[in-house]
Amino acid sequence: MNYDWVSSVDMLADAGIVGFDAAAYVTGAPARFVGHPQYPVYNIPPLAIQPPKSDEYNSPNKVQNIVKTPVWKKVLFGALALTGIVWGVAKLRKMPACLKSFGNKIGDFFKNLFKKKP
């Protein structure tokens, strides 16, 4: 078994990232320490992380509109949308007649269902 990962998790414990013996936890062995190890773990990279000065994205380009939709796409979409609206209105105007004929068909079906056939 390769024990390189044991030193890696010991470095995490020494840096204060984990507060227990992670290697012993993974292998099921009794813990060698709780909290930080009593012996120094060497070869730890420095954890001097500074918070950012500002928490926003400042683009070097001052262009506000990143996506530039061409005019032909806008015109095509407008024409398709207008066609769809006109078609939908025409279909909705025919809806009452369609519902009435549908209701008559359902009524006739149930009338014929209970008729005795000779």
GROMACS .gro file of N, CA and C in nm, residues 6-49:
model
  132
    6VAL      N    1  -0.106   0.941   0.302
    6VAL     CA    2  -0.112   0.962   0.446
    6VAL      C    3  -0.044   1.094   0.482
    7SER      N    4   0.070   1.121   0.422
    7SER     CA    5   0.137   1.248   0.452
    7SER      C    6   0.055   1.366   0.398
    8SER      N    7  -0.018   1.343   0.289
    8SER     CA    8  -0.101   1.451   0.235
    8SER      C    9  -0.214   1.486   0.331
    9VAL      N   10  -0.282   1.386   0.386
    9VAL     CA   11  -0.390   1.416   0.479
    9VAL      C   12  -0.336   1.465   0.613
   10ASP      N   13  -0.214   1.422   0.650
   10ASP     CA   14  -0.152   1.477   0.770
   10ASP      C   15  -0.121   1.625   0.752
   11MET      N   16  -0.082   1.665   0.629
   11MET     CA   17  -0.059   1.807   0.602
   11MET      C   18  -0.189   1.885   0.612
   12LEU      N   19  -0.299   1.825   0.569
   12LEU     CA   20  -0.429   1.892   0.584
   12LEU      C   21  -0.462   1.913   0.731
   13ALA      N   22  -0.432   1.814   0.815
   13ALA     CA   23  -0.459   1.827   0.958
   13ALA      C   24  -0.368   1.931   1.021
   14ASP      N   25  -0.243   1.934   0.979
   14ASP     CA   26  -0.149   2.031   1.034
   14ASP      C   27  -0.187   2.173   0.994
   15ALA      N   28  -0.242   2.190   0.875
   15ALA     CA   29  -0.283   2.323   0.830
   15ALA      C   30  -0.416   2.365   0.893
   16GLY      N   31  -0.484   2.273   0.960
   16GLY     CA   32  -0.610   2.308   1.024
   16GLY      C   33  -0.731   2.291   0.933
   17ILE      N   34  -0.715   2.228   0.819
   17ILE     CA   35  -0.826   2.209   0.728
   17ILE      C   36  -0.917   2.097   0.778
   18VAL      N   37  -0.858   1.989   0.826
   18VAL     CA   38  -0.934   1.883   0.892
   18VAL      C   39  -0.887   1.878   1.036
   19GLY      N   40  -0.977   1.840   1.127
   19GLY     CA   41  -0.943   1.840   1.269
   19GLY      C   42  -0.931   1.702   1.328
   20PHE      N   43  -0.893   1.603   1.249
   20PHE     CA   44  -0.879   1.467   1.299
   20PHE      C   45  -0.779   1.393   1.212
   21ASP      N   46  -0.744   1.272   1.253
   21ASP     CA   47  -0.651   1.189   1.178
   21ASP      C   48  -0.728   1.122   1.065
   22ALA      N   49  -0.726   1.184   0.949
   22ALA     CA   50  -0.804   1.135   0.836
   22ALA      C   51  -0.751   1.002   0.784
   23ALA      N   52  -0.620   0.980   0.790
   23ALA     CA   53  -0.563   0.855   0.742
   23ALA      C   54  -0.611   0.738   0.829
   24ALA      N   55  -0.616   0.758   0.959
   24ALA     CA   56  -0.665   0.652   1.048
   24ALA      C   57  -0.814   0.630   1.026
   25TYR      N   58  -0.887   0.733   0.999
   25TYR     CA   59  -1.031   0.719   0.973
   25TYR      C   60  -1.055   0.638   0.846
   26VAL      N   61  -0.978   0.664   0.742
   26VAL     CA   62  -0.997   0.593   0.615
   26VAL      C   63  -0.958   0.446   0.629
   27THR      N   64  -0.848   0.419   0.696
   27THR     CA   65  -0.802   0.280   0.708
   27THR      C   66  -0.871   0.205   0.820
   28GLY      N   67  -0.942   0.272   0.907
   28GLY     CA   68  -1.011   0.205   1.018
   28GLY      C   69  -0.920   0.178   1.136
   29ALA      N   70  -0.804   0.239   1.141
   29ALA     CA   71  -0.709   0.220   1.251
   29ALA      C   72  -0.741   0.319   1.363
   30PRO      N   73  -0.689   0.295   1.484
   30PRO     CA   74  -0.710   0.393   1.591
   30PRO      C   75  -0.638   0.525   1.558
   31ALA      N   76  -0.697   0.633   1.601
   31ALA     CA   77  -0.645   0.765   1.568
   31ALA      C   78  -0.511   0.789   1.635
   32ARG      N   79  -0.419   0.847   1.560
   32ARG     CA   80  -0.288   0.881   1.614
   32ARG      C   81  -0.290   1.014   1.686
   33PHE      N   82  -0.385   1.102   1.649
   33PHE     CA   83  -0.396   1.233   1.712
   33PHE      C   84  -0.537   1.284   1.687
   34VAL      N   85  -0.574   1.385   1.768
   34VAL     CA   86  -0.701   1.455   1.749
   34VAL      C   87  -0.667   1.602   1.735
   35GLY      N   88  -0.727   1.668   1.639
   35GLY     CA   89  -0.694   1.809   1.616
   35GLY      C   90  -0.571   1.817   1.528
   36HIS      N   91  -0.470   1.894   1.571
   36HIS     CA   92  -0.347   1.908   1.494
   36HIS      C   93  -0.245   1.807   1.545
   37PRO      N   94  -0.161   1.755   1.457
   37PRO     CA   95  -0.059   1.659   1.502
   37PRO      C   96   0.043   1.728   1.593
   38GLN      N   97   0.102   1.650   1.685
   38GLN     CA   98   0.198   1.706   1.780
   38GLN      C   99   0.336   1.720   1.719
   39TYR      N  100   0.358   1.660   1.607
   39TYR     CA  101   0.486   1.672   1.538
   39TYR      C  102   0.464   1.754   1.411
   40PRO      N  103   0.560   1.832   1.372
   40PRO     CA  104   0.541   1.914   1.252
   40PRO      C  105   0.544   1.828   1.125
   41VAL      N  106   0.461   1.865   1.032
   41VAL     CA  107   0.460   1.799   0.901
   41VAL      C  108   0.533   1.892   0.806
   42TYR      N  109   0.637   1.840   0.742
   42TYR     CA  110   0.721   1.923   0.658
   42TYR      C  111   0.668   1.929   0.515
   43ASN      N  112   0.721   2.017   0.439
   43ASN     CA  113   0.689   2.037   0.298
   43ASN      C  114   0.546   2.087   0.277
   44ILE      N  115   0.498   2.166   0.369
   44ILE     CA  116   0.365   2.223   0.353
   44ILE      C  117   0.379   2.355   0.277
   45PRO      N  118   0.305   2.369   0.170
   45PRO     CA  119   0.312   2.498   0.100
   45PRO      C  120   0.248   2.607   0.186
   46PRO      N  121   0.293   2.730   0.173
   46PRO     CA  122   0.235   2.837   0.255
   46PRO      C  123   0.089   2.862   0.216
   47LEU      N  124   0.008   2.889   0.318
   47LEU     CA  125  -0.134   2.915   0.297
   47LEU      C  126  -0.167   3.062   0.314
   48ALA      N  127  -0.081   3.148   0.265
   48ALA     CA  128  -0.102   3.292   0.276
   48ALA      C  129  -0.191   3.337   0.161
   49ILE      N  130  -0.318   3.313   0.175
   49ILE     CA  131  -0.415   3.351   0.072
   49ILE      C  132  -0.478   3.483   0.114
   0.00000   0.00000   0.00000
